[in-house]
PDB file of C-alpha atoms in Angstrom:
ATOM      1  CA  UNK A   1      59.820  23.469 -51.776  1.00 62.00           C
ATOM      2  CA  UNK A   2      59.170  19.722 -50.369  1.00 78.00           C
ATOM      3  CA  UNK A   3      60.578  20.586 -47.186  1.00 80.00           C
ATOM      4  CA  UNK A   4      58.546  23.745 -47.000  1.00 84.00           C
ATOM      5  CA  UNK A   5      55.362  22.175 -46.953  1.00 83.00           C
ATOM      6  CA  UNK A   6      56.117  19.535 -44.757  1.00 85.00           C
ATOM      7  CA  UNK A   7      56.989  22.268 -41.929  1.00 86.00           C
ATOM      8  CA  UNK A   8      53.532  24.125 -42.656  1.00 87.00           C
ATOM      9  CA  UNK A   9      51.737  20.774 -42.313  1.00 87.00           C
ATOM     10  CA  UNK A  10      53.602  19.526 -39.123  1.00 87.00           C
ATOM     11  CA  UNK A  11      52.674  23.244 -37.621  1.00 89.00           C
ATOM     12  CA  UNK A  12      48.860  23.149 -39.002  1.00 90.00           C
ATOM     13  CA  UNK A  13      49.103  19.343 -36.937  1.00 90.00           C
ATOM     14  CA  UNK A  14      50.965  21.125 -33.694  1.00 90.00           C
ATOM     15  CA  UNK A  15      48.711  23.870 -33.370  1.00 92.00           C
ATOM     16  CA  UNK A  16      45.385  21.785 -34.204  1.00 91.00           C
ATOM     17  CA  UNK A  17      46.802  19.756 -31.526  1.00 90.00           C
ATOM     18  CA  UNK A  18      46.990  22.516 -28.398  1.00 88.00           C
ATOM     19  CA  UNK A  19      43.465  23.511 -29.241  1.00 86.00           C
ATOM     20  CA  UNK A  20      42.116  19.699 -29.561  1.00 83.00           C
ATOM     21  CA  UNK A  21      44.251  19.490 -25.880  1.00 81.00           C
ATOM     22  CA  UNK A  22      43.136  22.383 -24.540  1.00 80.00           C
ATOM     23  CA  UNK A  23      39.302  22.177 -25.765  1.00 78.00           C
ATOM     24  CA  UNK A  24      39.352  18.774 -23.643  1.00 78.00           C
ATOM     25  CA  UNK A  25      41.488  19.015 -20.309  1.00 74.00           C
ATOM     26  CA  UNK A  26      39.473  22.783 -19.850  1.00 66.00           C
ATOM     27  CA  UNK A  27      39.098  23.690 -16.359  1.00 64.00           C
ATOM     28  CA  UNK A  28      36.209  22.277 -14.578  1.00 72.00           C
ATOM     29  CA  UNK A  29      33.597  25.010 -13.018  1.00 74.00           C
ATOM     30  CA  UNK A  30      33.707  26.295  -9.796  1.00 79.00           C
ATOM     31  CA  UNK A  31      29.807  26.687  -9.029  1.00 79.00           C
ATOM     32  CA  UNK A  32      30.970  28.014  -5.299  1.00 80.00           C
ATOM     33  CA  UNK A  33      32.440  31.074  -6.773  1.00 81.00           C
ATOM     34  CA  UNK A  34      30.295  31.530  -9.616  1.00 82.00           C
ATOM     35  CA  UNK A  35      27.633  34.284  -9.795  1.00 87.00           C
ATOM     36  CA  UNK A  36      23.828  32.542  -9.634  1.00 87.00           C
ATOM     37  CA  UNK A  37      22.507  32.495 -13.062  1.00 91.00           C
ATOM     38  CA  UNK A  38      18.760  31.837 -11.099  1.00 92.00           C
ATOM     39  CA  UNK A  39      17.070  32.318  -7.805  1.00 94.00           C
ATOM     40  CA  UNK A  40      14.329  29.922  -6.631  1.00 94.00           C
ATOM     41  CA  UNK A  41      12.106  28.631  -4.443  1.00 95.00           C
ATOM     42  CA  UNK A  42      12.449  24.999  -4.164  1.00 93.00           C
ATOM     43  CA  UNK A  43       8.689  24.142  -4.674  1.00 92.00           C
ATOM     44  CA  UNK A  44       8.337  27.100  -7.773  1.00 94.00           C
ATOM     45  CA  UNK A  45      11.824  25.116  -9.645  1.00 94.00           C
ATOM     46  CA  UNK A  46      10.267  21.600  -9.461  1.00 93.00           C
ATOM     47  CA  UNK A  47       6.864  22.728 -10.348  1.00 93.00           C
ATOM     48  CA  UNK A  48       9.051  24.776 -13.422  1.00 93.00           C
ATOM     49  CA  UNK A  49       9.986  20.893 -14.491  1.00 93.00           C
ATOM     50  CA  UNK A  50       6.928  19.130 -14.196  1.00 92.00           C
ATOM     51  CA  UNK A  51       4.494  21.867 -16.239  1.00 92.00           C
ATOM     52  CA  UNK A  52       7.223  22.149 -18.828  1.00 92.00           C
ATOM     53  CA  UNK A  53       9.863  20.066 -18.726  1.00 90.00           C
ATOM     54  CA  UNK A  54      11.387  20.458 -22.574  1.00 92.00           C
ATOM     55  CA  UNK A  55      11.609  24.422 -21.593  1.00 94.00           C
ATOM     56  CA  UNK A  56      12.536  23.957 -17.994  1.00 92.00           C
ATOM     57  CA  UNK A  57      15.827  21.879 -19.409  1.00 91.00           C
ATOM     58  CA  UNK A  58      16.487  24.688 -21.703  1.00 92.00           C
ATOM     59  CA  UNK A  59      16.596  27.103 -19.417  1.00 94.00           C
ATOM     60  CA  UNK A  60      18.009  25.517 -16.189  1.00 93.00           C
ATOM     61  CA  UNK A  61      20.299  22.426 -17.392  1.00 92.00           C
ATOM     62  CA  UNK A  62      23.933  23.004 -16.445  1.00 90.00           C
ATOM     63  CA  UNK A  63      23.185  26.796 -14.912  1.00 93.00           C
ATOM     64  CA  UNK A  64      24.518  28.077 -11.870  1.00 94.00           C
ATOM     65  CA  UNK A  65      21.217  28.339  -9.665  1.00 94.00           C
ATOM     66  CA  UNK A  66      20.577  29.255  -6.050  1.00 95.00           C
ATOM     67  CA  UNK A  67      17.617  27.495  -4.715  1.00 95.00           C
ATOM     68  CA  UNK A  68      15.836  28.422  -1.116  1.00 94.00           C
ATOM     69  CA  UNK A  69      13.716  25.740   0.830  1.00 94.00           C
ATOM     70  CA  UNK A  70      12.931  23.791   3.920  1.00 94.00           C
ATOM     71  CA  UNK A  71      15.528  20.816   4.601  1.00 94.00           C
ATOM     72  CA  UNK A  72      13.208  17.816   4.222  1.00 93.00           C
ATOM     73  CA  UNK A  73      16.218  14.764   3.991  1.00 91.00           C
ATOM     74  CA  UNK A  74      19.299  15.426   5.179  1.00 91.00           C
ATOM     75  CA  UNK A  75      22.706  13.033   4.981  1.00 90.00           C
ATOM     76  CA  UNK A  76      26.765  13.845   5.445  1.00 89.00           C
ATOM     77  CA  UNK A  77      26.794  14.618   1.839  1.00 90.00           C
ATOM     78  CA  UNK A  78      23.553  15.360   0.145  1.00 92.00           C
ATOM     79  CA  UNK A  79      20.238  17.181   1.382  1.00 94.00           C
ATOM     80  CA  UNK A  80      16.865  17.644   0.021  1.00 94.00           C
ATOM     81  CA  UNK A  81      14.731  20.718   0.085  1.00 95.00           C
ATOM     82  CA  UNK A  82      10.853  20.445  -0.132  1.00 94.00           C
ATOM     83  CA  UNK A  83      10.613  17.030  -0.939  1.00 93.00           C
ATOM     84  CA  UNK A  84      11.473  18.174  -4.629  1.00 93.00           C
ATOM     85  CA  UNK A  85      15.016  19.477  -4.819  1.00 95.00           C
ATOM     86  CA  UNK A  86      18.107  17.577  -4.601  1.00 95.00           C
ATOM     87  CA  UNK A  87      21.389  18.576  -4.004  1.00 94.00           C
ATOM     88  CA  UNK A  88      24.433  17.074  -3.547  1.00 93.00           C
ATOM     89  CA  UNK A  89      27.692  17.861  -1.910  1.00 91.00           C
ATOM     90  CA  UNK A  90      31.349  16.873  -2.909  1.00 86.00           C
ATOM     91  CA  UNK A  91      32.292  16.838   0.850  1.00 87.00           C
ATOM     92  CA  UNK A  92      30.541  16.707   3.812  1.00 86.00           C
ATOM     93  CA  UNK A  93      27.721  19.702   4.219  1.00 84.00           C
ATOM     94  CA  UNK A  94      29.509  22.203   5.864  1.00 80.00           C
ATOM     95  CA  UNK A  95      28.033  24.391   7.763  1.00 82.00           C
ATOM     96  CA  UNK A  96      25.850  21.582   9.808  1.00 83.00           C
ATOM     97  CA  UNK A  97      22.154  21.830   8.848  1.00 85.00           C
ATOM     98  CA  UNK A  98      19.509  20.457  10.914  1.00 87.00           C
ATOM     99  CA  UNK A  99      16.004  19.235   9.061  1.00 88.00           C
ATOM    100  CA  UNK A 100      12.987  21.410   9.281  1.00 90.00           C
ATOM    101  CA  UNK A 101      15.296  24.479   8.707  1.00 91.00           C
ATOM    102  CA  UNK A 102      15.543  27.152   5.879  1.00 93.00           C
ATOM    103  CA  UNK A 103      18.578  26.880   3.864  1.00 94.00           C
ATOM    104  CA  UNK A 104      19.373  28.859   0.422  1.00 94.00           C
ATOM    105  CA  UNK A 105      21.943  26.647  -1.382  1.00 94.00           C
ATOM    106  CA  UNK A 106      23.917  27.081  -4.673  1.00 94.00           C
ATOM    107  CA  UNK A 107      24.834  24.256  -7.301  1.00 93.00           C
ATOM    108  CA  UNK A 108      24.816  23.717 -11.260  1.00 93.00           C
ATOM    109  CA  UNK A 109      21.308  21.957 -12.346  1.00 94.00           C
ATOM    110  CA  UNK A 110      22.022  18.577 -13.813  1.00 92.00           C
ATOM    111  CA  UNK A 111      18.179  17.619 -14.658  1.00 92.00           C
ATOM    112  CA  UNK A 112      14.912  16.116 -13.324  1.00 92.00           C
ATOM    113  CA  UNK A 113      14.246  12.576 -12.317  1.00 89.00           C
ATOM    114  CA  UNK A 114      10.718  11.768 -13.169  1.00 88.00           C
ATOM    115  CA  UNK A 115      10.622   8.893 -11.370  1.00 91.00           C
ATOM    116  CA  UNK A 116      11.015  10.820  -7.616  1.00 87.00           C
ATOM    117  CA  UNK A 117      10.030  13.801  -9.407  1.00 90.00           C
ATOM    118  CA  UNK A 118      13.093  15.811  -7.997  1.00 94.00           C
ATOM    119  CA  UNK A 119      15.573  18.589  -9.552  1.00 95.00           C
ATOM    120  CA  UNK A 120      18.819  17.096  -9.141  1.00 95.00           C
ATOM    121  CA  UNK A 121      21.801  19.824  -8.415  1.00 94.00           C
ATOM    122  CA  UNK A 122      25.276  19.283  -8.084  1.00 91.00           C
ATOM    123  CA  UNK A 123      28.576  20.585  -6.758  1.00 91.00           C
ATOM    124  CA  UNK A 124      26.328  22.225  -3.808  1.00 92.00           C
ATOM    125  CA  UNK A 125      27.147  25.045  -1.118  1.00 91.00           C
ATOM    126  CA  UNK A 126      25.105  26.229   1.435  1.00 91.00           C
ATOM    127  CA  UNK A 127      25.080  30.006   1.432  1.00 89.00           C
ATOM    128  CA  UNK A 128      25.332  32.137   4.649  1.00 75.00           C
ATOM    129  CA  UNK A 129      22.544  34.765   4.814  1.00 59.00           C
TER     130      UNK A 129
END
């Protein structure tokens, strides 16, 4: 009977284990491929943040959103739309952009920094129209 229900705890432990592993090491995202969960104007997003920021977290924090603007600051790996979006790149921007040009771009919202008052995206793509 002893040995018994030292097998059932040792596979309670093994299986509590995979999960525990598996729950942790998960796959990270893949915003590229994912589906937009929101599409934006640059200006409209940031302006979304500053009326009502509390909501604006709830609704955009850690979504999939596709955001169109005008290229305002542009570097190798990180560009800014509007003067109010952020968004940066793992690698280098590919395809080039050039400022003063429309770009729609796709990345996961990570939150707003009130002190530049910009929406900060990650894991960016340009998309191709």
């Amino acid at each position: 009977m002893q040995k018994r229900y030292y097998i059932y705890i040792l596979a309670v432990f093994l299986i509590a284990l995979y999960f525990g592993y598996s729950y942790i090491y998960q796959d990270h995202r893949n915003i590229e491929t994912e589906s937009a969960d929101f599409v934006i104007e640059a200006s409209a997003l940031n302006e979304a943040f500053i009326l009502s920021p509390a909501q604006s977290e709830l609704k955009y924090i850690n979504k999939t959103i596709e955001v169109s603007g005008i290229i305002t600051d542009l570097n190798q790996t990180d560009m800014t739309l509007n003067n109010s979006v952020f968004c940066q790149f793992s690698n280098s921007i590919q395809p080039p952009q050039k400022t003063n040009t429309i770009v729609k771009v796709k990345g996961r919202c990570i939150g707003f920094d009130d002190l530049l008052e910009q929406v900060k995206l990650d894991q960016c793509s340009v998309i191709n129209n």
